[in-house]
């Protein structure tokens, strides 16, 4: 039996107006009553515009809220950005950081992820720190060094006492939104590797408590096998989180 509490998060990306979000959450509330999710963490990460409304809808349930990014400064002249305090203000408990789409299209680096992760923790927000190699990197076979460096740099200087608050998401870029998931064995290998990096950073005891999610084309059909791997403690779900039935099936697959 796993000691770590499973965590399933839905990354809605740039999908759903407020009205569409309400429709999805209404269905999720019917499919995922608290009795079903009492032994796991379920996190919804809608776009910023829908956070407040969705937070209202799930306020009396065990479903938790997360955002998809944030800035590391508390406030200031940063047009278009949003702070940890603002996310807390709309009841977020989690924030996704360093998603590969942000690394690829918006210049996110492990250094900025590190600043954001520290700022999130300082505001009692749990960072979901994404790492993962591109297809080119996997084919060159240097992907292990790349993932190791992403974890080290993104979590640099975080106090060991806060390690348990951090969630790491291993998301091979070639598996995101492609329908081609990593095999359970491929994912498990990298998750075990990530845990050795966490042990170097925080000590083995603390590393054993950090949750590592897999992300990349998780669907009802592959969730159970992926989630049954020793070091896979949950899933970060993109496309399949936009459909109440699919997301529910994935949540139920986490034991
Ligand atoms: C993601 O965006 O984090 C993701 C894993 O997407 P998908 O599930 O659609 O591959």
Coordinates of C-alpha atoms and ligand atoms in Angstrom, one line a residue:
X1 CA 0.0 0.0 0.0
X2 CA 1.2 3.5 -0.8
X3 CA 1.9 5.9 2.0
X4 CA 1.3 9.0 0.0
X5 CA -2.1 10.3 -0.5
X6 CA -3.0 10.3 -4.3
X7 CA -3.5 13.6 -5.9
X8 CA -5.4 14.1 -9.2
X9 CA -5.4 17.5 -10.7
X10 CA -7.3 18.8 -13.7
X11 CA -5.4 21.4 -15.8
X12 CA -8.1 23.1 -17.9
X13 CA -5.6 25.2 -19.7
X14 CA -7.2 28.0 -21.8
X15 CA -10.6 26.3 -21.9
X16 CA -14.0 27.1 -20.4
X17 CA -15.8 30.4 -20.0
X18 CA -17.3 31.0 -16.6
X19 CA -20.6 29.6 -17.8
X20 CA -19.0 26.5 -19.3
X21 CA -17.0 26.0 -16.1
X22 CA -20.2 26.0 -14.1
X23 CA -21.7 23.4 -16.3
X24 CA -18.6 21.1 -15.9
X25 CA -18.4 21.6 -12.1
X26 CA -22.1 20.8 -11.7
X27 CA -21.5 17.5 -13.4
X28 CA -18.4 16.8 -11.4
X29 CA -20.2 17.5 -8.1
X30 CA -22.7 14.9 -9.0
X31 CA -20.1 12.3 -10.0
X32 CA -17.6 13.0 -7.2
X33 CA -19.3 13.3 -3.9
X34 CA -17.0 13.6 -0.9
X35 CA -17.5 9.9 0.0
X36 CA -15.7 9.0 -3.2
X37 CA -12.8 11.3 -2.8
X38 CA -12.2 11.1 1.0
X39 CA -8.9 9.1 0.5
X40 CA -7.4 11.4 -2.2
X41 CA -6.9 15.0 -3.2
X42 CA -8.8 16.3 -6.2
X43 CA -7.8 19.6 -7.5
X44 CA -9.4 21.7 -10.2
X45 CA -7.2 24.3 -12.1
X46 CA -9.5 26.4 -14.2
X47 CA -8.3 29.6 -16.0
X48 CA -8.0 32.6 -13.8
X49 CA -11.4 34.1 -14.9
X50 CA -13.3 31.0 -13.6
X51 CA -11.4 30.5 -10.3
X52 CA -13.8 32.6 -8.1
X53 CA -17.0 31.0 -9.4
X54 CA -15.6 27.5 -9.3
X55 CA -14.3 28.1 -5.8
X56 CA -17.8 29.1 -4.7
X57 CA -19.3 26.0 -6.2
X58 CA -16.9 23.6 -4.5
X59 CA -16.6 25.5 -1.2
X60 CA -18.5 22.9 0.9
X61 CA -16.8 19.9 -0.7
X62 CA -13.4 18.2 -0.5
X63 CA -12.5 19.4 -4.0
X64 CA -9.6 21.9 -3.9
X65 CA -8.7 24.7 -6.2
X66 CA -5.5 25.4 -8.1
X67 CA -4.3 28.0 -10.5
X68 CA -2.2 27.4 -13.7
X69 CA 0.6 30.0 -13.0
X70 CA 1.5 33.0 -10.8
X71 CA 4.2 35.7 -10.5
X72 CA 6.7 35.5 -7.7
X73 CA 6.4 39.1 -6.6
X74 CA 3.7 40.0 -4.0
X75 CA 2.3 43.0 -6.0
X76 CA 3.5 45.8 -8.3
X77 CA 3.8 47.0 -11.8
X78 CA 3.6 43.6 -13.6
X79 CA 0.8 44.0 -16.1
X80 CA -1.1 40.8 -16.8
X81 CA 0.4 38.9 -13.9
X82 CA -1.2 37.6 -10.7
X83 CA 0.3 37.0 -7.3
X84 CA 0.1 34.2 -4.7
X85 CA -1.9 36.4 -2.4
X86 CA -4.5 37.0 -5.1
X87 CA -4.7 33.2 -5.7
X88 CA -5.2 32.6 -2.0
X89 CA -7.9 35.3 -2.1
X90 CA -9.9 33.2 -4.4
X91 CA -9.3 30.1 -2.3
X92 CA -6.6 28.4 -4.3
X93 CA -4.5 25.9 -2.3
X94 CA -2.3 24.8 -5.3
X95 CA -0.6 26.4 -8.3
X96 CA 0.8 24.6 -11.3
X97 CA 4.3 26.0 -12.1
X98 CA 6.6 25.4 -15.0
X99 CA 4.2 23.6 -17.3
X100 CA 5.9 22.8 -20.5
X101 CA 3.5 25.0 -22.5
X102 CA 4.8 27.9 -20.3
X103 CA 8.4 26.8 -20.8
X104 CA 7.9 26.5 -24.5
X105 CA 5.8 29.5 -25.4
X106 CA 6.3 32.0 -22.6
X107 CA 10.0 31.8 -21.7
X108 CA 9.5 30.0 -18.3
X109 CA 12.8 28.6 -17.0
X110 CA 13.6 26.5 -14.0
X111 CA 15.0 29.6 -12.4
X112 CA 11.7 31.5 -12.7
X113 CA 9.9 28.3 -11.6
X114 CA 12.1 28.3 -8.5
X115 CA 11.3 31.9 -7.6
X116 CA 7.6 31.1 -8.1
X117 CA 7.7 27.9 -6.0
X118 CA 9.4 29.8 -3.1
X119 CA 6.8 32.6 -3.3
X120 CA 3.9 30.1 -3.5
X121 CA 5.2 28.2 -0.4
X122 CA 5.6 31.5 1.5
X123 CA 1.9 32.2 0.9
X124 CA 0.8 28.7 1.9
X125 CA 0.1 27.6 -1.7
X126 CA 1.3 24.2 -2.7
X127 CA 3.3 24.3 -6.0
X128 CA 2.8 21.6 -8.5
X129 CA 6.2 21.8 -10.2
X130 CA 6.2 20.4 -13.8
X131 CA 9.3 18.8 -15.3
X132 CA 9.8 16.7 -18.4
X133 CA 11.8 16.1 -21.5
X134 CA 11.0 16.8 -25.2
X135 CA 10.9 14.1 -27.8
X136 CA 14.2 15.2 -29.1
X137 CA 15.8 15.0 -25.7
X138 CA 14.4 11.5 -25.1
X139 CA 15.7 10.3 -28.4
X140 CA 19.2 11.7 -27.7
X141 CA 19.0 9.7 -24.5
X142 CA 20.1 12.6 -22.3
X143 CA 16.7 13.1 -20.9
X144 CA 17.5 11.7 -17.4
X145 CA 20.1 14.5 -16.9
X146 CA 17.6 17.0 -18.2
X147 CA 14.9 16.0 -15.8
X148 CA 17.3 15.8 -12.9
X149 CA 18.5 19.3 -13.6
X150 CA 14.9 20.6 -13.9
X151 CA 14.0 19.2 -10.5
X152 CA 17.2 20.4 -8.8
X153 CA 17.0 24.0 -10.3
X154 CA 13.2 24.3 -9.8
X155 CA 13.4 23.3 -6.1
X156 CA 16.8 24.9 -5.3
X157 CA 16.9 26.4 -1.8
X158 CA 13.5 25.2 -0.6
X159 CA 13.7 24.3 3.1
X160 CA 13.5 20.5 3.8
X161 CA 10.6 21.1 6.2
X162 CA 8.5 22.4 3.3
X163 CA 9.3 19.4 1.0
X164 CA 6.1 17.7 1.7
X165 CA 4.1 20.7 0.5
X166 CA 5.6 20.4 -2.9
X167 CA 4.1 18.2 -5.6
X168 CA 6.2 17.3 -8.6
X169 CA 4.6 16.5 -11.9
X170 CA 6.6 14.5 -14.4
X171 CA 5.1 15.4 -17.8
X172 CA 7.1 14.2 -20.8
X173 CA 6.5 16.9 -23.4
X174 CA 6.0 14.3 -26.2
X175 CA 3.1 12.8 -24.2
X176 CA 1.2 16.1 -23.6
X177 CA -1.9 16.4 -25.7
X178 CA -0.7 13.9 -28.2
X179 CA -2.7 10.8 -27.1
X180 CA 0.6 9.0 -26.7
X181 CA 1.3 8.4 -23.0
X182 CA 4.5 7.2 -21.5
X183 CA 4.3 3.5 -20.7
X184 CA 3.8 2.7 -17.0
X185 CA 7.4 1.4 -17.0
X186 CA 8.8 4.5 -18.7
X187 CA 7.0 6.7 -16.3
X188 CA 7.9 4.7 -13.2
X189 CA 11.6 4.8 -14.2
X190 CA 11.6 8.6 -14.3
X191 CA 9.5 8.9 -11.1
X192 CA 12.0 6.8 -9.2
X193 CA 14.8 8.9 -10.6
X194 CA 13.0 12.1 -9.5
X195 CA 12.7 10.6 -6.0
X196 CA 16.4 10.1 -5.8
X197 CA 16.9 13.8 -6.7
X198 CA 14.4 14.7 -4.0
X199 CA 16.3 12.5 -1.5
X200 CA 19.5 14.4 -2.4
X201 CA 17.8 17.7 -1.8
X202 CA 15.7 16.9 1.2
X203 CA 16.8 13.6 2.7
X204 CA 15.4 10.2 2.0
X205 CA 12.7 10.3 4.7
X206 CA 11.2 13.5 3.4
X207 CA 11.6 12.5 -0.3
X208 CA 9.5 9.4 0.5
X209 CA 6.6 11.7 1.4
X210 CA 6.7 14.0 -1.7
X211 CA 4.0 13.2 -4.2
X212 CA 5.0 12.8 -7.8
X213 CA 2.2 13.0 -10.4
X214 CA 2.4 11.7 -13.9
X215 CA 1.0 13.9 -16.7
X216 CA 0.7 13.3 -20.5
X217 CA -2.4 11.8 -22.2
X218 CA -3.8 10.3 -19.0
X219 CA -7.2 8.8 -19.9
X220 CA -9.6 6.4 -18.2
X221 CA -8.1 3.6 -20.2
X222 CA -4.6 4.0 -19.0
X223 CA -5.0 5.6 -15.6
X224 CA -5.2 2.5 -13.4
X225 CA -2.0 1.0 -14.7
X226 CA -0.1 4.2 -14.5
X227 CA -1.4 5.0 -11.1
X228 CA -0.5 1.6 -9.7
X229 CA 3.2 2.1 -10.2
X230 CA 5.2 2.4 -7.0
X231 CA 6.3 6.0 -7.4
X232 CA 3.3 7.4 -9.3
X233 CA 1.2 9.2 -6.7
X234 CA -1.3 10.9 -8.9
X235 CA -2.0 12.4 -12.3
X236 CA -2.0 15.9 -13.8
X237 CA -4.7 15.6 -16.4
X238 CA -5.2 18.0 -19.3
X239 CA -7.6 17.1 -22.1
X240 CA -9.5 14.4 -20.1
X241 CA -10.2 16.8 -17.3
X242 CA -12.5 18.8 -19.5
X243 CA -15.0 16.0 -19.5
X244 CA -16.8 15.1 -16.2
X245 CA -17.0 11.4 -17.0
X246 CA -13.4 11.0 -18.0
X247 CA -12.0 13.0 -15.1
X248 CA -14.2 11.1 -12.7
X249 CA -13.0 7.7 -14.1
X250 CA -9.4 8.9 -13.6
X251 CA -10.1 10.0 -10.1
X252 CA -11.7 6.7 -9.3
X253 CA -8.6 4.9 -10.7
X254 CA -6.4 6.4 -8.0
X255 CA -6.3 4.1 -5.0
Ligands
LIG1 C1 -1.2 18.8 -19.2 O1 -1.5 19.7 -19.9 O2 -0.7 18.9 -18.1 C2 -1.5 17.4 -19.8 C3 -1.0 16.4 -19.2 O3 -2.3 17.4 -20.9 P1 -3.0 16.1 -21.5 O4 -3.5 15.3 -20.4 O5 -4.0 16.6 -22.4 O6 -1.9 15.3 -22.2

